[in-house]
Amino acid sequence: MVDYSENLIEIRDLMYSRGARVIFKDMNLTIKRGEVTALMGPSGTGKTTLLRLITRQLIPQQGAIFVNGVDIASLNQRDLYSLRQRFGMLFQNGALLTDINVFENVAFPLREHTKLSNRLIRHVVLTKLHAVGLRGAADMMPAELSGGMARRVALARAMVMDPDILIYDEPFVGLDPISMGVIVRLVRRMNDALGITSIIVSHDVAEVSTVADRSYLISDGKVAASGSPDELSAAKSELVRQFMHGMADGPVAFHFEAPDYAEQLLGRDSE
Amino acid sequence: MKGLLRDIYNNVLEFVRTFGAFQLFFLRIIRHSPRIVLRRPGLVIKQIHNTGALSLVIIMVCGFFVGGVLGLQGYSNLARFNAEDSVGTVVALALIKELGPVITALLFAGRAGTALSSEIGLMKATDQLSAMEMMAVNPVRRVLVPRFLGGVVAMPLLVAIFTCTGLFGAHVVAVDLLSVDVGAFWQQMQLSVDIKDIREGVLKSFVFGIVASLLAVWEGYNAIPTAEGVGRATTRTVVITAISVLILDFMITAVML
Ligand SMILES: Nc1ncnc2c1ncn2[C@@H]1O[C@H](COP(=O)(O)OP(=O)(O)O)[C@@H](O)[C@H]1O
Ligand SMILES: [Mg+2]
C-alpha cells in the first residue's frame, strides 16, 4: 500500500495520446503533500496536458491518477467539482473572464460558491489583490492588463478560495524581475505558512531552483529525471545537463520531428 | 464507385452522429434551465437585455421597410381588382404569419447569433471555459444556459416589435402616401385577421427562438479553439440557422394549414 498521507498526487502507468501522437507513455510521478514540485521540460512535451490530466479536464487512455488516494476517473461530477474547489489553478495565459473587471474576476469563485456578504467579499478580494500588488487595478478590465499583470490577477483568483493545492502553468513568463521575485516569494510563503501543496510548470531553470523542493524533468512522454534542484544540476545524465544548462545539442532535439533537412530543401516536390 | 459509396456512407454517419450530439446538447441545456431561471434569474435577464438590445435597431429599421414594401406591392396588385382597401389585411397576414417570425429570425441569427457564437468560441479559445471548470463552475450552466434562455425570450419580443413597426411602415405608405382610407385600412384588418393567424406567428417565433439560440451556443461551444475556428463557427451559425428556420417555417405552415 502507498502512504497516502504523504503522497498527495500519484500518477501510475499513465498513457495519453492525441490522435496518433503519443504524449505520455508509462509515466509514473508522485507529488508530495506540502512540497513545491516543479515540472520542467522542453516546450511541447505535454506539461500543460499533464496538468489537465491531473485535474481531469482530460482523461487518460490508460493508467490512473490518484488524488488523496482516490482514483479521479471514478469521481462523478459532484465529487469532481468538490475536489476542484480544493484546487487553485493558474492558466498559462491567465484565462480571466473578459466581460467582468479585475475585482469581479477575483470575486467570481466566492460569488459562485459562498454566500458571503458583499463587505466580506470586498475584504477578501482586496487582500488577495494586494498580495499580488494589483489592488490599484481592481477596476480595470482584463483587456487593459499586460500579460504579466493578467497572470498576477489570475494568481489572486486562484488563491481566493484558500485551496489546498495550487497549480501554476508557466507563472514566470512575461514577469519583470521585480514581480518575479515577489511572486516566487509569495509561492514559497503560501507553501510554508499555509501548508499548500504547489505544482509549478516552468522551463525557467534558475527561478525554479530557488523555489522548488523537488523537480521532475519530463521528456519523451516520461519522467527523465527527478530530484532536488541541486541534485538535478549536478546530474551526470546528458539529457539533464542539456536541459539544465540550456544547450542546443544533446539528446533532446531542439527541432520538432521533421524529414531530413537537406533532403527536404533539395528534393523536388513530392507531387 | 466504391470510393463514392464509402464517402456517402461516411458523410451520412457523420451527419447522424452530429445530429445525435446536438439533441443530447439540447437536453443538457434544458435540464439545467429550471435551476438557472429559479436561482440566477439575473443572469438570464442580463442576456435578454444583451441579445434584445443588440438586435433592436436593426429589427425596427428592417420591419419598417419590409412593411413599407408590402404596402407598395399590396396596393399595386390589389388595385388591379379594385381592392386597395384590403391592403391592410394582406400586409398584416403576411407579417404576422410569415415575414415577422422568419425575417426576425434571420436578422437575429446575423446579429445576436453571431455575437453569441463568437463570444462563446473566444471564451473557449482563451481557456475561460476551462478556468470555470477548474473553479468548479459548470460552463454549460453558467455561460450557455443563460445565453440560450435570453435568446428564447428575446425572439418573440423582437418578432412582436418587427411586426408592429412593419404595420406602421405599411400604414405610412398606404394611408399617408397612397391615400388608402385609414378607416378601411384598419377595419378590414381587424375583421379578417383571426386569432388562429396570431397563434401561428407566435408558435413560429418561439420555435425559431429556440432553434436560433440553440444553434448559436452550440456552434460557439463546439468551435475549434483558434481565431480561424471561431470565425468559421460564426459563419456556420448564420448559414445553418437560415436553412433550419426556412425548412421549419415550411413544415409548421404545412401542419397549421
Ligand atoms: N487541443 C490540442 N489538439 C491537438 N494537439 C494538442 C492540443 N493541445 C496540445 N496539443 C499537442 O500536445 C503536445 C503537448 O502540448 P502542451 O501540453 O501544451 O505542451 P507544453 O505545455 O509542455 O508546452 C504538443 O505537441 C501539442 O502539439
Ligand atoms: Mg504549456
XYZ file of C-alpha atoms and ligand atoms in Angstrom:
556
model
C 0.000 0.000 0.000
C 1.064 3.516 -0.701
C 1.221 6.017 2.087
C -1.469 8.467 1.043
C -0.848 10.817 3.882
C 2.448 11.734 2.314
C 1.671 11.398 -1.395
C -0.987 13.869 -2.421
C -0.954 13.004 -6.099
C 0.094 9.694 -7.617
C 0.312 9.099 -11.325
C 0.629 5.451 -12.319
C 1.451 3.977 -15.729
C -0.187 6.920 -17.460
C -0.722 6.681 -21.199
C -2.219 9.577 -23.118
C -2.262 10.279 -26.819
C -3.844 12.843 -29.081
C -4.776 11.072 -32.282
C -1.713 9.161 -33.383
C 0.652 11.315 -31.342
C 1.570 9.669 -28.054
C 2.201 12.372 -25.455
C 2.732 10.224 -22.324
C 3.636 6.576 -22.094
C 4.153 4.584 -18.896
C 4.578 7.753 -16.920
C 4.890 7.489 -13.137
C 5.093 10.507 -10.893
C 4.407 11.395 -7.267
C 3.677 14.753 -5.725
C 4.248 15.008 -2.012
C 1.962 16.885 0.332
C 3.204 20.262 1.439
C 6.021 20.494 -1.079
C 6.679 22.716 -4.055
C 7.057 20.396 -7.010
C 8.352 21.649 -10.330
C 7.518 20.013 -13.648
C 10.116 21.006 -16.196
C 10.650 20.045 -19.766
C 11.102 21.358 -23.270
C 8.031 23.142 -24.666
C 5.608 20.819 -26.387
C 6.397 17.821 -24.154
C 2.969 17.960 -22.599
C 3.387 19.815 -19.313
C 0.107 21.685 -19.743
C -1.506 18.444 -20.859
C -0.276 16.765 -17.678
C -1.879 19.476 -15.539
C -5.143 18.991 -17.411
C -4.929 15.261 -16.762
C -4.284 15.784 -13.047
C -7.376 17.991 -12.805
C -9.412 15.666 -15.031
C -10.025 18.190 -17.732
C -8.652 15.364 -19.865
C -8.985 11.636 -19.265
C -6.058 9.268 -19.851
C -6.389 6.302 -22.188
C -4.553 4.076 -19.736
C -3.256 4.229 -16.214
C -4.657 6.020 -13.206
C -4.257 9.257 -11.316
C -4.885 9.297 -7.584
C -5.510 12.429 -5.571
C -5.576 11.785 -1.830
C -5.715 8.098 -2.650
C -8.855 8.400 -4.784
C -8.788 7.451 -8.449
C -10.111 10.627 -10.029
C -11.505 8.723 -13.014
C -14.057 7.215 -10.629
C -15.495 10.539 -9.409
C -18.927 11.672 -10.512
C -19.427 15.304 -11.464
C -20.445 16.419 -7.988
C -17.421 14.832 -6.309
C -15.150 16.095 -9.052
C -16.389 19.631 -8.517
C -15.925 19.442 -4.767
C -12.393 18.149 -5.363
C -11.727 21.013 -7.759
C -12.785 23.519 -5.138
C -9.658 22.464 -3.288
C -7.526 23.174 -6.343
C -6.465 26.598 -7.472
C -5.143 26.778 -10.995
C -3.233 29.484 -12.745
C -3.589 29.084 -16.500
C -0.747 29.775 -18.879
C -2.348 32.940 -20.231
C -4.379 33.866 -17.161
C -7.763 32.916 -18.618
C -9.514 35.836 -16.910
C -13.175 36.276 -17.765
C -13.125 39.091 -20.276
C -16.581 40.540 -19.652
C -16.034 41.459 -15.983
C -13.400 43.602 -14.312
C -10.402 42.529 -12.241
C -12.253 42.762 -8.929
C -15.171 40.660 -10.160
C -12.789 38.134 -11.663
C -11.170 37.530 -8.302
C -14.579 37.580 -6.589
C -16.039 35.107 -9.098
C -15.374 31.853 -7.166
C -16.628 33.459 -3.946
C -19.854 34.623 -5.549
C -20.413 31.215 -7.158
C -19.637 29.048 -4.146
C -20.271 31.060 -0.985
C -22.963 33.255 0.472
C -20.524 35.804 1.901
C -21.738 39.370 2.254
C -20.525 41.967 -0.226
C -18.496 43.572 2.533
C -16.643 40.379 3.296
C -16.087 39.573 -0.370
C -14.641 43.036 -0.853
C -12.303 42.493 2.054
C -11.068 39.091 0.844
C -10.665 40.180 -2.777
C -8.723 43.327 -1.934
C -6.437 41.344 0.379
C -5.612 38.870 -2.391
C -5.134 41.632 -4.960
C -2.855 43.411 -2.532
C -0.754 40.269 -2.162
C -0.016 40.269 -5.894
C 0.467 44.036 -5.930
C -2.572 44.878 -8.033
C -5.064 46.321 -5.569
C -4.918 49.505 -7.619
C -6.044 47.673 -10.745
C -9.290 46.406 -9.222
C -11.490 48.457 -11.552
C -9.616 47.708 -14.757
C -10.915 45.310 -17.396
C -8.785 42.270 -18.298
C -8.179 43.661 -21.798
C -6.386 46.648 -20.253
C -3.808 44.494 -18.449
C -0.409 43.401 -19.686
C 0.297 39.677 -19.869
C 2.229 39.680 -16.613
C -0.464 41.671 -14.798
C -3.177 39.343 -16.080
C -1.254 36.384 -14.729
C -0.918 38.042 -11.325
C -4.669 38.706 -11.220
C -5.225 35.080 -12.172
C -2.964 34.117 -9.280
C -5.074 36.192 -6.901
C -8.165 34.442 -8.258
C -6.535 31.023 -7.838
C -5.808 31.816 -4.181
C -9.139 33.334 -3.285
C -10.851 30.133 -2.134
C -7.840 29.211 0.023
C -7.114 25.989 -1.871
C -5.024 23.067 -0.616
C -3.289 22.623 -3.945
C -2.099 25.401 -6.205
C -1.152 24.645 -9.783
C 0.831 27.162 -11.767
C 1.280 26.836 -15.514
C 4.302 28.891 -16.579
C 3.822 31.554 -13.885
C 7.072 33.381 -14.538
C 6.694 34.089 -18.245
C 6.350 37.789 -19.001
C 7.031 38.989 -15.449
C 9.589 41.699 -14.840
C 12.373 40.785 -12.369
C 10.685 42.650 -9.506
C 7.278 40.979 -9.796
C 9.064 37.715 -10.464
C 10.862 37.965 -7.121
C 7.626 38.889 -5.346
C 5.699 36.034 -6.908
C 8.421 33.492 -6.179
C 8.458 34.550 -2.534
C 4.654 34.506 -2.439
C 4.584 30.935 -3.750
C 7.142 29.873 -1.179
C 5.404 31.691 1.669
C 1.992 30.206 0.929
C 3.602 26.822 0.932
C 5.381 27.279 4.226
C 2.775 29.280 6.124
C -0.447 27.721 4.854
C 0.774 24.216 4.090
C -0.353 24.451 0.475
C 0.994 21.919 -1.986
C 2.248 23.625 -5.116
C 2.877 22.328 -8.604
C 4.820 24.645 -10.870
C 5.259 24.110 -14.565
C 8.161 26.075 -15.898
C 11.208 25.901 -18.039
C 12.844 28.726 -16.163
C 15.527 26.606 -14.517
C 17.014 29.402 -12.436
C 13.729 30.561 -10.885
C 12.509 27.058 -10.260
C 15.720 26.180 -8.442
C 15.089 28.919 -5.921
C 11.587 27.758 -5.052
C 11.132 24.039 -5.724
C 11.680 21.233 -3.230
C 11.619 18.626 -5.936
C 11.767 18.786 -9.703
C 10.711 16.396 -12.404
C 12.219 16.702 -15.828
C 9.767 15.398 -18.400
C 10.885 14.395 -21.831
C 9.601 11.979 -24.474
C 6.459 11.184 -22.515
C 8.289 10.026 -19.416
C 9.966 11.345 -16.330
C 13.562 11.646 -17.482
C 14.997 12.704 -14.161
C 13.862 13.823 -10.732
C 15.326 15.174 -7.543
C 16.045 18.367 -5.710
C 17.284 21.268 -7.865
C 20.836 20.706 -6.621
C 20.730 17.034 -7.456
C 19.499 17.846 -10.935
C 22.140 20.455 -11.698
C 24.801 18.058 -10.516
C 23.385 15.163 -12.508
C 25.633 13.390 -14.930
C 22.961 12.390 -17.444
C 23.453 14.147 -20.752
C 19.778 14.942 -21.129
C 19.523 16.579 -17.732
C 22.686 18.569 -18.300
C 21.489 19.730 -21.677
C 18.231 20.992 -20.241
C 19.556 22.457 -17.020
C 22.330 24.308 -18.788
C 20.430 25.220 -21.937
C 22.488 23.590 -24.644
C 21.083 23.162 -28.161
C 22.788 19.875 -28.893
C 22.124 16.759 -26.922
C 19.559 14.032 -26.532
C 16.640 16.464 -26.548
C 16.018 17.528 -30.110
C 15.622 21.274 -30.488
C 13.758 20.572 -33.737
C 10.247 19.240 -33.899
C 10.108 15.897 -35.761
C 10.760 16.653 -39.435
C 12.079 14.983 -42.562
C 15.771 15.282 -43.280
C 16.681 18.942 -43.765
C 18.941 18.620 -46.798
C 16.594 16.196 -48.480
C 13.637 18.494 -47.977
C 15.457 21.573 -49.264
C 16.995 19.864 -52.278
C 14.303 17.328 -53.083
C 11.651 18.015 -55.656
C 8.032 18.420 -54.661
C 6.664 15.012 -53.941
C 3.630 15.579 -56.204
C -17.599 3.779 -57.398
C -16.712 2.055 -54.193
C -14.951 5.208 -53.024
C -18.057 7.257 -53.738
C -20.275 4.912 -51.751
C -17.843 4.999 -48.877
C -17.808 8.808 -48.960
C -21.583 8.898 -48.864
C -21.636 6.374 -46.045
C -19.090 8.367 -44.039
C -20.963 11.602 -44.565
C -24.277 10.090 -43.525
C -22.604 8.603 -40.471
C -21.062 11.936 -39.571
C -24.395 13.675 -40.002
C -26.228 11.206 -37.782
C -23.508 11.471 -35.170
C -23.563 15.276 -35.132
C -27.343 15.375 -35.067
C -27.419 12.972 -32.147
C -24.853 15.017 -30.273
C -26.904 18.131 -30.984
C -30.016 16.552 -29.485
C -28.106 15.482 -26.385
C -26.765 19.009 -26.108
C -30.318 20.357 -26.293
C -31.403 18.022 -23.484
C -28.441 19.108 -21.384
C -29.335 22.760 -21.837
C -32.982 22.086 -20.988
C -32.043 20.056 -17.920
C -30.050 22.939 -16.442
C -32.577 25.621 -17.385
C -35.069 25.467 -14.473
C -32.312 25.849 -11.895
C -30.841 28.889 -13.596
C -34.259 30.503 -14.000
C -35.088 29.952 -10.330
C -31.736 30.611 -8.694
C -29.946 33.031 -11.015
C -32.659 34.961 -12.878
C -30.296 37.933 -13.027
C -28.041 36.086 -15.458
C -30.932 35.424 -17.821
C -32.277 38.961 -17.614
C -28.832 40.319 -18.456
C -28.730 38.121 -21.550
C -32.260 39.088 -22.640
C -31.086 42.658 -22.425
C -27.866 41.897 -24.338
C -29.441 39.985 -27.217
C -32.556 42.132 -27.349
C -30.709 45.431 -27.312
C -28.225 44.183 -29.911
C -30.962 43.418 -32.418
C -33.484 46.118 -31.587
C -32.430 48.856 -34.004
C -31.867 46.561 -36.954
C -35.212 44.846 -36.272
C -37.088 48.155 -36.231
C -35.456 49.568 -39.335
C -35.953 46.355 -41.309
C -39.509 45.979 -40.002
C -40.417 49.453 -41.187
C -39.124 48.938 -44.697
C -40.488 45.413 -45.102
C -43.918 46.728 -44.052
C -43.491 49.631 -46.436
C -42.656 47.479 -49.421
C -45.530 45.133 -48.620
C -47.765 48.204 -48.616
C -46.499 49.256 -52.043
C -46.724 45.797 -53.608
C -50.049 45.029 -51.978
C -51.527 48.299 -53.141
C -50.433 47.992 -56.766
C -51.509 44.355 -57.035
C -54.837 44.839 -55.273
C -55.563 47.917 -57.354
C -55.955 45.602 -60.380
C -59.040 44.156 -58.670
C -60.168 47.478 -57.191
C -59.465 46.039 -53.765
C -56.961 48.616 -52.484
C -58.840 48.829 -49.202
C -57.734 45.283 -48.360
C -54.093 46.250 -48.365
C -54.082 46.373 -44.562
C -55.322 42.795 -44.355
C -52.793 41.483 -46.834
C -49.875 43.187 -45.120
C -50.990 42.136 -41.657
C -51.435 38.495 -42.589
C -48.088 38.348 -44.355
C -46.301 39.966 -41.419
C -47.992 38.097 -38.623
C -47.888 34.628 -40.112
C -44.732 34.616 -42.171
C -42.422 37.535 -42.588
C -42.384 38.718 -38.987
C -41.075 35.470 -37.500
C -38.912 34.466 -40.477
C -37.142 37.753 -41.149
C -36.698 38.450 -37.446
C -35.099 35.014 -37.018
C -32.747 35.644 -39.951
C -31.750 39.072 -38.626
C -31.367 37.627 -35.142
C -29.007 34.967 -36.477
C -26.945 37.589 -38.260
C -26.731 40.000 -35.357
C -27.208 38.280 -31.994
C -26.474 34.692 -33.083
C -23.067 35.526 -34.490
C -22.252 37.598 -31.421
C -23.144 34.655 -29.166
C -21.104 32.149 -31.180
C -18.023 34.281 -31.354
C -18.231 35.253 -27.686
C -18.510 31.636 -26.535
C -15.907 30.464 -29.050
C -13.455 33.097 -27.854
C -14.101 32.169 -24.230
C -13.202 28.626 -25.180
C -10.115 29.639 -27.152
C -8.774 31.735 -24.289
C -9.308 28.972 -21.688
C -12.071 30.894 -19.917
C -14.380 27.895 -20.063
C -11.615 25.617 -18.743
C -10.912 28.117 -15.994
C -14.572 27.923 -14.955
C -14.371 24.142 -14.959
C -11.369 24.434 -12.670
C -13.269 26.773 -10.357
C -15.911 24.035 -10.118
C -18.376 26.120 -12.096
C -20.157 24.294 -14.897
C -19.730 26.434 -18.029
C -22.764 24.873 -19.686
C -24.909 26.059 -16.816
C -23.163 29.357 -16.138
C -22.451 30.530 -19.693
C -24.543 28.630 -22.231
C -27.901 28.255 -20.485
C -28.433 31.968 -19.692
C -27.485 32.912 -23.257
C -29.810 30.300 -24.692
C -32.706 31.396 -22.474
C -32.018 35.042 -23.206
C -32.388 34.356 -26.928
C -35.518 32.254 -26.436
C -37.227 35.061 -24.528
C -35.935 37.867 -26.746
C -37.069 36.349 -30.047
C -40.884 36.563 -29.562
C -40.465 40.115 -28.262
C -38.412 41.059 -31.301
C -40.956 39.422 -33.607
C -43.713 41.474 -31.997
C -41.691 44.661 -32.433
C -40.846 43.775 -36.040
C -44.494 43.129 -36.842
C -45.654 46.372 -35.248
C -43.101 48.555 -36.993
C -43.988 46.677 -40.203
C -47.643 47.599 -39.815
C -46.630 51.153 -39.109
C -44.490 51.182 -42.295
C -47.398 49.834 -44.316
C -49.670 52.472 -42.817
C -47.260 55.253 -43.765
C -47.055 54.009 -47.357
C -50.678 53.042 -47.932
C -52.535 55.687 -45.955
C -50.154 58.664 -45.979
C -48.604 58.269 -49.438
C -51.144 56.317 -51.499
C -54.205 57.717 -49.679
C -55.959 54.477 -48.846
C -58.781 55.259 -46.436
C -57.437 54.971 -42.907
C -60.667 53.511 -41.543
C -60.818 50.851 -44.231
C -57.135 50.010 -43.695
C -57.555 49.151 -40.042
C -61.120 47.874 -40.070
C -60.553 45.352 -42.825
C -57.503 44.162 -40.962
C -59.452 43.755 -37.755
C -62.221 41.823 -39.451
C -60.062 39.337 -41.273
C -57.084 38.664 -39.021
C -58.056 35.735 -36.856
C -56.672 34.654 -33.505
C -55.561 31.487 -35.332
C -53.229 33.571 -37.512
C -51.667 35.173 -34.495
C -51.254 31.803 -32.844
C -49.317 30.590 -35.887
C -46.994 33.574 -35.713
C -46.404 33.187 -32.000
C -45.707 29.474 -32.342
C -43.191 30.162 -35.071
C -41.457 32.871 -33.107
C -40.977 30.513 -30.149
C -39.695 27.666 -32.324
C -37.322 29.952 -34.213
C -36.127 31.476 -30.948
C -35.218 28.049 -29.607
C -33.554 26.953 -32.836
C -31.579 30.145 -33.466
C -30.338 30.441 -29.866
C -29.505 26.763 -29.573
C -27.543 26.742 -32.828
C -25.636 29.860 -31.812
C -24.486 28.470 -28.442
C -23.822 25.039 -29.968
C -21.598 26.420 -32.700
C -19.710 28.599 -30.239
C -19.259 25.792 -27.727
C -18.014 23.373 -30.377
C -15.836 25.866 -32.222
C -12.256 24.842 -32.853
C -10.485 27.000 -30.238
C -8.452 29.150 -32.605
C -9.088 32.510 -34.281
C -9.886 30.747 -37.538
C -12.104 28.175 -35.871
C -14.160 30.842 -34.129
C -14.576 32.730 -37.400
C -15.787 29.620 -39.129
C -18.211 28.810 -36.308
C -19.682 32.296 -36.594
C -20.344 31.873 -40.305
C -21.827 28.433 -39.787
C -24.232 29.876 -37.238
C -25.790 32.180 -39.829
C -25.917 29.617 -42.611
C -27.300 26.740 -40.562
C -29.814 28.921 -38.734
C -31.107 30.352 -42.017
C -31.569 26.902 -43.542
C -33.185 25.453 -40.411
C -35.562 28.374 -39.996
C -36.761 28.255 -43.592
C -37.289 24.483 -43.538
C -39.091 24.617 -40.186
C -41.205 27.504 -41.427
C -42.399 25.392 -44.319
C -43.159 22.452 -42.038
C -45.052 24.477 -39.461
C -47.069 26.252 -42.132
C -47.981 22.948 -43.761
C -49.108 21.479 -40.447
C -51.085 24.539 -39.365
C -52.979 24.864 -42.632
N -6.001 20.700 -28.419
C -4.953 20.025 -28.927
N -5.140 19.245 -30.021
C -4.116 18.531 -30.529
N -2.879 18.545 -30.051
C -2.627 19.299 -28.970
C -3.650 20.084 -28.344
N -3.116 20.722 -27.287
C -1.824 20.355 -27.248
N -1.524 19.505 -28.259
C -0.227 18.874 -28.513
O 0.184 18.240 -27.326
C 1.540 18.453 -27.112
C 1.768 18.943 -25.694
O 1.230 20.220 -25.548
P 1.350 21.036 -24.195
O 0.881 20.174 -23.079
O 0.652 22.331 -24.378
O 2.917 21.266 -24.091
P 3.732 22.162 -23.050
O 2.783 22.785 -22.105
O 4.676 21.202 -22.412
O 4.477 23.164 -23.864
C 2.049 19.440 -28.151
O 2.860 18.738 -29.052
C 0.813 19.925 -28.836
O 1.058 19.990 -30.221
Mg 2.225 24.677 -21.730
